[in-house]
Amino acid sequence: MSEEEIKSQVQEAIQEESDIDEKYEAEFLEILENRYSRLTFDESSVSLSRMHIEGYRAIQKLNIPFTDSNTVIHGKNSKGKSSFIEATRFNLFGRNNDDPLVTDPIREDFERLETNGYWSKDVTDYRVYRGMEGGPGVGYSGQDEPNIIENPDENETSEVQRHTQGDIRELIGYTPIYQQDFDDFDVFSLFSVITGELRKFYSCDDATDLIDVLFGITLTNVEREVENQIEECSLSEEEQEAKAHLLGRKQRAVSVSEDIRSLADDQEGIESEIAEKSEEREELSRLLENKEDISENLTEKIDIQDEISDLQNRKQEKDDEFGSIKQEISKLESDAVTEEIAPALEEMKQMVALPNRCPVCTNDVEPSEHRQFHEEGDCPLCGKDVDDDRFESVSEVDEDGEVLEQEKRQEELKKLEEKKRRVRGEIEFLSERIEEKKERLEELEGEQSESQFREYKQRKDALEDEIGSLKEQSRKLELRIEAKRETLHDLALEVRRLTRLNEQRVRKEERRAALKAFQDLLVEERIEARRELQTRLRRRMESLLDVFSRGTFQEADHVTFRDRDSYRYTVHVANDKSKPELLEQTNAELTLSMLLFHTSILAELQSEETMVPLKLFMIDSPYGNGQDGENAEDITDFLLEIPEVLDEYQIIISMADSSVADQARLDHKYDIEPIDDYLEDEVSGKQMTFGDIDDDAEE
């Protein structure tokens, strides 16, 4: 089936597949277009023209040319026929560390092995050098450092420069296969049938995939990409749990929302109660603040009490003032009494004629000095005589002063009496006002305004306490509501995150399902393409069964592949009998089966649009350790058929001398070359001596 046919069928299947949503069609077709690519090989043809080998297993030194496309190399046992096949493989790919048969390939008593392969690629010749030294326990070196010389000198065998295995792959055309992650040794095993490794290709893990790829069934790359994308759609642990967690978070959010509504209702009830009590409190405040409405009597009582206190203070002041006036009046009245005895005193005064001051110096004379002043007639102060006229003048002056003083006192007494009357009147007025206020206060005492005020005040105070308590309850509810809202907010964020995760999970699962459906289509298409290839191989193998006319496969009439997952097959004989599983077959039967299988695959590859440039088919010891006559003849017939079937390949076969002698017919199709003609017993440049090689030693 061609590449375009496979791609066309896959595209049609994608569009018809109900499990693949239309939105994925373009993407899947793009994956198919980008990842599906048939291997394209260099159109050149690579063949072996000569091998030069030193120190490889049984070979001391071998230098053998290949002038014909098909060659049979023969010789005695332990001469290096099988070693030649292995050395050729080593020249191209190095040492296979996993191959127990080449664990220690360096010939005994040799320090190193060397191989020089001369390869022709169209009109250009190349020499590939690869050597190795070392051994078990110390390790090997050099095997990964090949050298390639283009158009080398015939006698040049020295190393020139180092290359890589990648350069070798480019030379022989293995690069496209290697880029598909196939092992070089596994690929080469398809192009070789070697004693001891007969099952190597048939049993290798990549045999089925390699056959697919070589025949253009390269859906494997598409499947790998799809598998990678399916892996990318794998759900993380969090995504796997997102759906359940999302449901839990939503249920929790509903519960918290209900709690918030319940708390809000409780808070609303409390706030309503607060509003009612606040309204009542404000009404009481207005009543308490409005004295004319509810506290007129109480206010009046308070005012009267204040007024009484003020009046009493004022009255006390007037009482004090009245007492002071009385004292002054008493003093003045006492002075007035003294004036009543003034005539008697005057008579005494006239009799002694004592002036109060000296008429001369005008200084006051003290009473104690009056006698001196009177008896001696001179001033006790200035000592001067005072005549009688002067005494009289002074007396007159004193008398006038006393009259003035009396008048003044009377005037002052009059004023004080007037002031006394006025103050007494004020005291009486204040006393009357106090009495009036007290009477009014007594009247107010009997009224209930104060009791009502106390009740209002007590009720207001109680309301204040109740409102405070309710506000505290409301505040606590608000805190709880706020905490619930924060929880709800966190839940909302978590729900949003989990929703995205869940949506991502859904998208991944949806995409994964679509990719799985796409993968199933690819598998079905690959199986269908493989079925067609199996049909081709089956027909080819059945046609080649006709070559076996004598031995084990004489009665074999058809081949079946056991399943679509591999190219494992069964050869059926007449009467519906089948040969045993290949892994259980004897050496003779296994050789026949592998020759049939490998040749059929290589024959069908020739009909492909492109194939590996290295068209070399190597067969080692096809007769094994000795086949029975009938099977040996069948093998000879098959070997003669191979050049006809694989006309584009270079076929090199190694076998024992006895096999060539028994099958002289091989020279009809092959160049028969004895290996002894190309062996050298002594190797120049080696500082060692070689003994005879035991002819019976195993290769």
XYZ file of C-alpha atoms in Angstrom:
699
model
C 0.000 0.000 0.000
C 1.468 3.352 -1.032
C 2.008 6.262 1.310
C -0.736 8.300 -0.342
C -3.191 5.424 -0.079
C -2.512 5.007 3.638
C -2.806 8.748 4.317
C -5.978 8.996 2.280
C -7.607 6.129 4.142
C -6.623 7.603 7.530
C -8.017 11.018 6.562
C -11.277 9.457 5.490
C -11.471 7.427 8.706
C -10.854 10.553 10.816
C -13.716 12.386 9.157
C -16.058 9.435 9.556
C -15.140 8.598 13.159
C -17.961 9.732 15.444
C -15.694 9.796 18.501
C -13.476 12.444 16.913
C -15.031 15.885 17.200
C -14.830 18.083 14.144
C -12.635 20.578 16.007
C -9.868 17.964 16.214
C -9.944 16.882 12.577
C -7.614 19.582 11.253
C -5.140 19.025 14.089
C -5.079 15.245 13.623
C -4.681 15.596 9.874
C -1.758 17.933 10.514
C -0.161 15.365 12.828
C -0.642 12.750 10.136
C 0.883 15.010 7.489
C 3.861 16.054 9.615
C 4.654 12.711 11.206
C 3.828 10.282 8.436
C 6.770 10.149 6.083
C 8.036 7.203 4.152
C 11.742 6.567 4.520
C 13.711 7.948 1.624
C 17.079 6.404 0.909
C 19.951 7.449 -1.269
C 19.437 5.952 -4.722
C 23.066 4.912 -4.862
C 24.040 1.269 -4.478
C 26.749 0.194 -2.024
C 28.670 -3.067 -2.469
C 31.731 -4.725 -0.962
C 34.787 -4.904 -3.241
C 37.470 -6.139 -0.837
C 38.050 -6.965 2.840
C 41.403 -6.819 4.595
C 41.310 -8.388 8.072
C 44.020 -8.944 10.687
C 43.759 -10.606 14.080
C 40.010 -11.193 14.125
C 39.151 -14.457 15.882
C 40.352 -17.316 13.591
C 41.901 -14.946 11.055
C 45.544 -13.966 11.236
C 45.466 -12.002 8.014
C 42.926 -12.130 5.216
C 42.795 -9.968 2.103
C 40.000 -11.058 -0.201
C 38.564 -9.237 -3.233
C 35.036 -9.530 -4.627
C 34.860 -9.187 -8.354
C 31.530 -10.902 -8.908
C 28.232 -9.815 -7.381
C 27.663 -13.267 -5.882
C 30.414 -15.171 -4.103
C 30.824 -18.388 -2.131
C 33.803 -18.450 0.214
C 34.776 -21.931 1.359
C 37.475 -23.525 3.382
C 38.304 -25.872 6.174
C 36.911 -25.387 9.644
C 38.650 -22.717 11.721
C 40.070 -21.027 8.673
C 37.994 -17.925 9.295
C 34.926 -18.218 7.068
C 32.506 -17.230 9.821
C 35.082 -14.827 11.226
C 35.086 -13.078 7.852
C 31.312 -12.469 8.111
C 31.676 -11.161 11.664
C 34.685 -8.997 10.756
C 32.756 -7.441 7.883
C 29.975 -6.533 10.293
C 32.566 -5.191 12.749
C 34.055 -3.043 10.005
C 30.698 -1.332 9.509
C 29.292 -1.194 13.029
C 32.005 -1.944 15.556
C 31.704 -4.267 18.515
C 28.268 -5.264 19.755
C 28.691 -5.332 23.511
C 25.498 -7.344 23.870
C 26.610 -10.135 21.526
C 28.163 -13.010 23.516
C 29.697 -14.440 20.356
C 32.011 -11.475 19.955
C 32.835 -10.865 23.588
C 36.537 -11.203 22.865
C 37.048 -11.037 19.080
C 40.788 -10.274 19.146
C 42.772 -13.318 18.044
C 44.928 -14.979 20.672
C 48.494 -13.610 20.776
C 47.368 -10.443 18.904
C 47.486 -7.090 20.635
C 44.809 -5.613 18.387
C 42.614 -6.421 15.435
C 42.269 -4.373 12.270
C 39.730 -4.350 9.474
C 39.798 -2.436 6.211
C 36.647 -2.675 4.148
C 36.669 -1.414 0.598
C 33.235 -0.304 -0.417
C 31.982 0.959 -3.743
C 29.203 3.500 -3.916
C 28.281 3.906 -7.542
C 31.552 5.078 -9.150
C 33.285 6.125 -5.914
C 35.410 3.830 -3.792
C 35.817 4.155 -0.025
C 38.064 2.491 2.473
C 36.604 2.055 5.933
C 39.130 1.316 8.631
C 38.180 0.129 12.094
C 40.425 -1.455 14.685
C 40.283 -2.416 18.325
C 42.666 -3.279 21.113
C 42.365 -4.425 24.682
C 40.601 -7.418 26.131
C 38.380 -8.783 28.881
C 39.097 -7.205 32.229
C 40.920 -4.179 30.808
C 38.286 -3.110 28.319
C 38.417 -2.303 24.628
C 39.259 0.870 22.775
C 39.357 2.152 19.228
C 36.247 0.343 18.014
C 34.228 3.561 17.987
C 36.774 5.528 15.957
C 36.398 4.485 12.323
C 38.258 6.154 9.468
C 36.918 6.729 5.976
C 39.146 7.406 2.981
C 37.613 8.314 -0.346
C 39.252 6.749 -3.418
C 42.177 5.367 -1.374
C 45.551 4.270 -2.700
C 45.504 0.536 -3.287
C 48.402 -0.045 -0.905
C 47.361 2.511 1.718
C 46.192 0.865 4.907
C 47.155 3.390 7.579
C 44.693 5.505 9.488
C 44.168 9.000 8.140
C 41.553 10.728 10.263
C 38.852 9.859 12.728
C 35.212 9.696 11.790
C 32.056 8.735 13.595
C 29.527 5.976 13.238
C 27.225 8.595 11.780
C 29.626 8.986 8.863
C 29.496 5.228 8.289
C 25.694 5.305 8.294
C 25.718 8.086 5.722
C 28.018 6.020 3.538
C 25.938 2.824 3.573
C 22.541 4.565 3.754
C 21.493 3.526 7.271
C 20.867 7.070 8.550
C 17.096 7.220 7.823
C 16.589 3.931 9.670
C 18.776 5.007 12.582
C 16.759 8.214 12.876
C 13.768 5.995 13.563
C 15.610 4.660 16.635
C 16.499 1.279 15.163
C 19.699 -0.451 16.216
C 22.361 -0.904 13.519
C 22.970 -4.539 14.457
C 19.245 -5.345 14.345
C 18.969 -3.804 10.878
C 22.022 -5.686 9.627
C 20.588 -8.928 11.013
C 17.806 -8.674 8.399
C 20.451 -8.745 5.679
C 22.334 -11.708 7.121
C 21.703 -15.322 8.109
C 24.526 -16.360 10.415
C 25.058 -19.666 12.171
C 24.522 -19.210 15.872
C 22.368 -16.136 15.206
C 19.683 -17.641 12.981
C 16.851 -16.260 15.146
C 18.490 -12.875 15.735
C 16.278 -10.813 13.462
C 13.146 -12.930 13.803
C 13.279 -12.700 17.605
C 14.393 -9.103 18.069
C 11.867 -6.745 19.660
C 11.934 -4.268 16.786
C 11.599 -6.770 13.935
C 7.927 -6.013 13.280
C 8.374 -2.232 13.439
C 11.473 -2.401 11.241
C 9.652 -4.396 8.558
C 6.780 -1.893 8.728
C 9.101 1.070 8.280
C 11.087 -0.496 5.438
C 7.844 -1.123 3.577
C 6.522 2.380 4.117
C 4.162 1.555 6.959
C 5.507 4.513 8.912
C 2.410 5.151 10.967
C 4.555 4.255 13.939
C 5.869 7.830 14.088
C 2.333 9.147 13.966
C 1.332 6.718 16.708
C 4.276 7.814 18.826
C 3.254 11.448 18.497
C -0.325 10.568 19.348
C 0.888 8.496 22.288
C 2.968 11.459 23.481
C -0.048 13.724 23.257
C -2.174 11.142 25.045
C 0.456 11.135 27.765
C 0.247 14.934 27.913
C -3.470 14.513 28.502
C -2.789 12.411 31.555
C -4.568 13.857 34.534
C -2.623 15.060 37.503
C -3.760 13.863 40.903
C -5.363 17.250 41.501
C -7.200 17.123 38.177
C -8.416 13.615 38.909
C -9.869 14.794 42.200
C -11.130 18.133 40.835
C -14.654 16.941 40.095
C -15.229 15.452 43.554
C -13.534 18.359 45.292
C -15.514 20.844 43.208
C -18.780 19.226 44.243
C -17.672 19.268 47.876
C -16.643 22.932 47.695
C -19.921 23.897 46.046
C -21.906 22.080 48.722
C -19.795 23.761 51.375
C -20.368 27.141 49.704
C -24.135 26.548 49.709
C -23.994 25.650 53.407
C -21.935 28.748 54.234
C -24.296 30.915 52.174
C -27.235 29.551 54.149
C -25.356 30.256 57.385
C -24.748 33.821 56.237
C -28.414 34.294 55.360
C -29.452 32.877 58.748
C -26.999 35.105 60.609
C -28.050 38.077 58.504
C -31.684 37.398 59.380
C -30.749 37.244 63.060
C -28.796 40.455 62.713
C -31.656 42.102 60.868
C -33.999 41.141 63.726
C -31.587 42.573 66.266
C -31.100 45.740 64.226
C -34.863 46.098 64.000
C -35.107 45.733 67.774
C -32.282 48.251 68.176
C -34.146 50.665 65.929
C -37.341 50.289 67.950
C -35.568 50.769 71.265
C -33.532 53.654 69.872
C -36.723 55.341 68.742
C -38.182 54.882 72.230
C -34.964 56.181 73.747
C -34.980 59.236 71.525
C -38.571 59.919 72.480
C -37.620 59.743 76.158
C -34.652 61.989 75.473
C -36.922 64.508 73.851
C -39.309 64.287 76.824
C -36.470 64.649 79.297
C -34.958 67.546 77.383
C -38.343 69.356 76.946
C -39.012 70.856 80.399
C -42.319 72.436 79.348
C -43.689 68.966 78.437
C -42.697 66.596 81.175
C -40.377 68.480 83.585
C -41.988 71.888 84.015
C -42.640 71.316 87.718
C -39.294 69.683 88.236
C -37.544 72.407 86.339
C -39.432 75.041 88.294
C -38.473 73.259 91.493
C -34.866 73.276 90.507
C -35.080 76.932 89.523
C -36.824 77.825 92.795
C -34.204 75.981 94.741
C -31.562 77.933 92.891
C -33.444 81.196 93.482
C -33.934 80.452 97.198
C -30.252 79.797 97.514
C -29.498 83.032 95.727
C -32.027 85.019 97.811
C -30.651 83.567 101.002
C -27.163 84.580 99.968
C -28.353 88.067 99.189
C -30.321 88.269 102.469
C -27.245 87.170 104.377
C -25.304 89.934 102.746
C -28.003 92.448 103.712
C -28.107 91.091 107.257
C -24.401 91.627 107.505
C -24.756 95.088 106.044
C -27.631 95.878 108.452
C -25.540 94.805 111.440
C -22.703 97.015 110.327
C -25.049 99.986 110.010
C -26.402 99.354 113.456
C -22.903 99.410 114.905
C -22.136 102.677 113.230
C -25.400 104.184 114.455
C -24.692 102.978 117.995
C -21.328 104.681 117.910
C -22.809 107.884 116.659
C -25.542 107.776 119.278
C -22.909 107.288 121.980
C -21.206 110.410 120.756
C -24.560 112.190 120.935
C -24.943 111.264 124.624
C -21.636 112.894 125.306
C -22.946 116.084 123.767
C -25.835 116.114 126.253
C -23.423 116.818 129.161
C -21.602 119.474 127.193
C -22.984 122.500 129.242
C -21.437 121.216 132.457
C -18.249 120.662 130.728
C -18.389 124.097 129.216
C -18.632 125.649 132.625
C -15.587 123.763 133.723
C -13.850 124.802 130.591
C -14.539 128.381 131.046
C -13.300 128.098 134.518
C -9.964 126.723 133.618
C -9.892 128.363 130.168
C -7.683 125.797 128.751
C -7.459 125.953 125.020
C -6.845 122.808 123.104
C -3.928 124.312 121.192
C -1.317 126.994 121.725
C -2.443 130.334 120.254
C 1.172 131.110 119.439
C 2.552 127.880 117.828
C -0.909 126.473 117.090
C 0.199 123.018 118.216
C -2.260 120.800 120.068
C -1.753 120.661 123.764
C -2.141 117.339 125.445
C -4.572 117.132 128.407
C -1.684 116.288 130.747
C -0.108 119.614 129.912
C -3.234 121.697 130.320
C -2.449 122.460 134.029
C 0.989 123.903 133.164
C -0.504 125.796 130.326
C -3.239 127.207 132.592
C -1.186 127.906 135.741
C 1.939 129.302 134.138
C 0.300 131.005 131.216
C 2.860 129.840 128.743
C 2.752 127.083 126.112
C 4.281 123.860 127.275
C 5.323 123.285 123.755
C 6.859 126.541 122.604
C 7.364 128.080 126.078
C 5.929 131.468 125.073
C 3.460 133.434 127.103
C -0.081 133.442 125.947
C -2.230 136.398 126.776
C -5.815 136.111 127.767
C -7.123 137.250 124.433
C -5.316 134.530 122.730
C -6.783 131.959 125.124
C -10.242 133.176 124.325
C -9.624 132.981 120.618
C -8.628 129.417 120.872
C -11.628 128.506 122.967
C -13.873 130.104 120.490
C -12.248 128.203 117.702
C -12.587 124.940 119.619
C -16.208 125.606 120.270
C -16.886 126.270 116.655
C -15.095 123.024 115.744
C -17.167 121.065 118.123
C -20.369 122.473 116.690
C -19.293 121.526 113.231
C -18.393 118.047 114.406
C -21.777 117.580 115.983
C -23.549 118.704 112.877
C -21.483 116.357 110.835
C -22.272 113.475 113.140
C -25.938 114.236 113.017
C -25.840 114.255 109.241
C -24.022 110.981 109.175
C -26.408 109.503 111.678
C -29.296 110.609 109.526
C -27.798 108.909 106.504
C -27.159 105.755 108.425
C -30.694 105.674 109.700
C -31.965 106.095 106.176
C -29.656 103.365 104.947
C -30.721 101.168 107.812
C -34.329 101.576 106.869
C -33.523 100.790 103.265
C -31.504 97.681 104.139
C -34.177 96.535 106.531
C -36.685 96.922 103.752
C -34.507 94.894 101.430
C -34.107 92.215 104.081
C -37.799 92.103 104.607
C -38.336 91.910 100.828
C -35.838 89.104 100.480
C -37.356 87.284 103.431
C -40.765 87.561 101.843
C -39.394 86.284 98.526
C -37.708 83.401 100.259
C -40.891 82.530 102.036
C -42.813 82.713 98.795
C -40.311 80.482 97.050
C -40.359 78.040 99.913
C -44.121 77.929 99.819
C -44.010 77.293 96.059
C -41.359 74.680 96.594
C -43.534 72.981 99.151
C -46.349 72.958 96.635
C -44.104 71.394 94.024
C -42.929 68.765 96.458
C -46.414 67.320 96.458
C -46.525 66.915 92.693
C -45.323 63.779 90.789
C -43.163 65.348 88.111
C -39.960 64.242 89.756
C -41.210 60.659 90.067
C -42.157 60.636 86.397
C -38.787 62.068 85.466
C -37.044 59.322 87.420
C -39.120 56.694 85.676
C -38.279 58.198 82.302
C -34.643 58.452 83.250
C -34.552 54.886 84.535
C -36.307 53.658 81.405
C -33.897 55.573 79.223
C -30.922 54.153 81.121
C -32.376 50.660 80.786
C -32.856 51.244 77.080
C -29.252 52.378 76.776
C -28.109 49.120 78.371
C -30.419 47.048 76.200
C -29.353 48.874 73.045
C -25.695 48.431 73.998
C -26.229 44.718 74.570
C -28.091 44.384 71.280
C -25.371 46.281 69.448
C -22.784 43.936 70.953
C -24.831 40.971 69.738
C -25.105 42.610 66.327
C -21.360 43.251 66.272
C -20.630 39.619 67.132
C -23.042 38.512 64.435
C -21.334 40.883 62.004
C -17.970 39.358 62.884
C -19.385 35.884 62.339
C -20.965 36.995 59.078
C -17.682 38.583 57.999
C -15.805 35.391 58.863
C -18.379 33.386 56.921
C -18.061 35.787 54.001
C -14.293 35.383 54.039
C -14.793 31.627 54.073
C -17.285 31.982 51.229
C -14.807 34.177 49.351
C -12.081 31.570 49.799
C -14.535 28.882 48.713
C -15.465 30.964 45.680
C -11.798 31.246 44.722
C -11.361 27.518 45.308
C -14.501 26.759 43.300
C -13.186 28.964 40.507
C -9.819 27.211 40.589
C -11.394 23.771 40.777
C -13.818 24.727 38.027
C -10.878 25.573 35.795
C -9.200 22.325 36.805
C -12.388 20.406 36.170
C -12.857 22.111 32.814
C -9.244 21.277 32.065
C -9.941 17.697 33.131
C -12.967 17.573 30.843
C -10.952 19.020 27.961
C -8.132 16.580 28.575
C -10.485 13.629 28.838
C -12.331 14.746 25.742
C -9.077 15.268 23.875
C -7.676 12.022 25.243
C -10.768 10.173 24.037
C -10.405 11.767 20.603
C -6.700 10.907 20.519
C -7.514 7.359 21.591
C -10.020 7.121 18.771
C -7.389 8.523 16.403
C -4.865 6.049 17.760
C -7.314 3.195 17.212
C -7.758 4.362 13.624
C -4.003 4.399 13.138
C -3.700 0.939 14.646
C -6.488 -0.329 12.410
C -4.890 1.282 9.383
C -1.485 -0.072 10.337
C -2.988 -3.512 10.843
C -4.700 -3.244 7.470
C -1.471 -2.138 5.792
C 0.376 -4.894 7.631
C -2.261 -7.377 6.526
C -1.621 -6.413 2.913
C 2.128 -6.728 3.450
C 1.643 -10.087 5.135
C -0.326 -11.137 2.089
C 2.561 -10.091 -0.145
C 5.093 -11.914 2.016
C 2.866 -14.955 2.305
C 2.549 -15.203 -1.458
C 6.282 -14.731 -1.908
C 7.076 -17.390 0.708
C 4.567 -19.813 -0.745
C 6.067 -19.342 -4.194
C 9.518 -20.070 -2.783
C 8.213 -23.180 -1.020
C 8.062 -24.758 -4.461
C 11.864 -24.752 -4.461
C 11.867 -27.237 -1.577
C 11.059 -30.508 -3.347
C 13.009 -33.118 -1.419
C 13.436 -32.531 2.306
C 11.503 -31.197 5.286
C 9.446 -28.680 3.321
C 8.676 -31.069 0.451
C 5.006 -31.195 1.392
C 4.748 -27.595 2.615
C 1.957 -25.916 0.707
C 1.085 -22.651 2.457
C 2.115 -20.093 5.083
C 0.037 -18.212 7.637
C 0.873 -15.280 9.897
C -0.368 -15.881 13.394
C -1.681 -12.375 14.081
C -1.676 -8.794 12.868
C 0.674 -7.617 15.597
C 3.802 -9.263 14.219
C 5.291 -11.154 11.302
C 5.592 -14.447 13.106
C 4.468 -17.154 10.756
C 3.801 -20.854 10.437
C 4.620 -23.140 7.493
C 1.859 -25.656 6.885
C 2.345 -29.019 5.221
C -0.169 -31.277 3.529
C -2.991 -32.761 5.596
C -3.141 -29.480 7.565
C -0.040 -30.216 9.548
C 2.216 -27.322 10.491
C 5.856 -27.182 11.345
C 6.768 -26.537 14.989
C 7.308 -23.037 16.329
C 10.504 -21.665 14.819
C 12.131 -21.247 18.190
C 11.666 -24.987 18.749
C 12.860 -26.195 15.346
C 16.015 -28.185 14.735
C 19.006 -26.477 13.153
C 18.169 -27.869 9.699
C 14.552 -26.755 9.791
C 15.488 -23.381 11.301
C 17.993 -22.720 8.534
C 15.370 -23.488 5.885
C 12.812 -21.272 7.642
C 15.162 -18.301 8.040
C 16.424 -18.498 4.469
C 12.802 -18.512 3.337
C 11.818 -15.597 5.636
C 14.787 -13.285 4.980
C 14.823 -13.910 1.242
C 11.098 -13.204 0.938
C 11.392 -9.873 2.790
C 14.421 -8.743 0.761
C 12.727 -9.803 -2.470
C 9.655 -7.707 -1.685
C 11.849 -4.748 -0.695
C 13.224 -4.728 -4.232
C 9.779 -3.754 -5.479
C 9.525 -0.766 -3.135
C 10.087 2.765 -4.386
C 13.184 3.158 -2.239
C 15.428 0.790 -0.318
C 18.623 0.669 1.715
C 21.648 1.458 -0.507
C 23.729 -1.321 1.091
C 22.294 -4.233 -0.859
C 24.392 -6.946 0.718
C 22.991 -10.328 1.781
C 25.440 -12.456 3.763
C 24.822 -16.122 4.601
C 27.071 -18.073 6.933
C 27.244 -21.881 6.838
C 23.810 -22.555 5.311
C 24.437 -26.289 5.567
C 25.274 -26.006 9.230
C 27.214 -28.855 10.736
C 25.869 -31.170 8.059
C 22.373 -31.507 6.651
C 20.826 -34.760 5.529
C 21.047 -35.286 1.792
C 17.501 -34.253 0.936
C 17.559 -31.031 2.948
C 21.062 -30.254 1.625
C 19.777 -30.532 -1.931
C 16.825 -28.280 -1.066
C 19.209 -25.719 0.438
C 21.350 -25.834 -2.698
C 18.274 -25.335 -4.857
C 17.262 -22.375 -2.659
C 20.752 -20.835 -2.801
C 20.623 -21.107 -6.578
C 17.211 -19.441 -6.530
C 18.335 -16.497 -4.392
C 20.330 -14.700 -7.151
C 17.273 -14.950 -9.362
C 14.997 -13.541 -6.684
C 17.435 -10.993 -5.254
C 18.886 -9.806 -8.512
C 19.741 -6.352 -7.074
C 21.715 -7.712 -4.125
C 25.325 -8.720 -3.666
C 25.208 -12.204 -2.124
C 28.158 -13.546 -0.147
C 28.006 -17.051 1.316
C 30.572 -18.783 3.503
C 30.639 -22.568 3.893
C 32.872 -25.567 4.554
C 34.873 -27.248 1.806
C 32.790 -30.399 2.131
C 29.589 -28.508 1.374
C 31.042 -27.061 -1.817
C 32.260 -30.467 -2.936
C 28.818 -31.965 -2.416
C 27.028 -29.097 -4.133
C 29.031 -28.493 -7.252
C 25.960 -26.931 -8.870
C 26.554 -23.700 -6.928
C 29.211 -22.587 -9.395
C 26.410 -21.978 -11.876
C 25.371 -18.840 -9.992
C 28.297 -18.026 -7.675
C 31.982 -17.255 -7.881
C 33.530 -20.013 -5.758
C 36.524 -18.702 -3.800
C 38.679 -20.851 -1.447
C 39.600 -18.761 1.589
C 43.075 -20.314 1.734
C 43.994 -18.396 -1.397
C 43.650 -15.135 0.513
C 45.033 -16.092 3.917
C 48.552 -15.157 5.000
C 50.166 -17.194 7.774
C 52.645 -14.464 8.690
C 51.567 -10.933 9.386
C 54.141 -8.286 8.646
C 54.822 -5.679 11.309
C 53.809 -7.985 14.220
C 56.379 -8.785 16.841
C 54.995 -12.264 17.548
C 55.161 -15.912 16.400
C 52.070 -17.862 15.396
C 51.711 -21.613 15.826
C 49.651 -23.881 13.655
C 45.908 -23.456 13.989
C 44.094 -26.605 15.053
C 41.923 -27.630 12.114
C 39.278 -28.920 14.501
C 39.009 -25.670 16.471
C 35.646 -23.977 16.355
C 35.364 -20.735 14.476
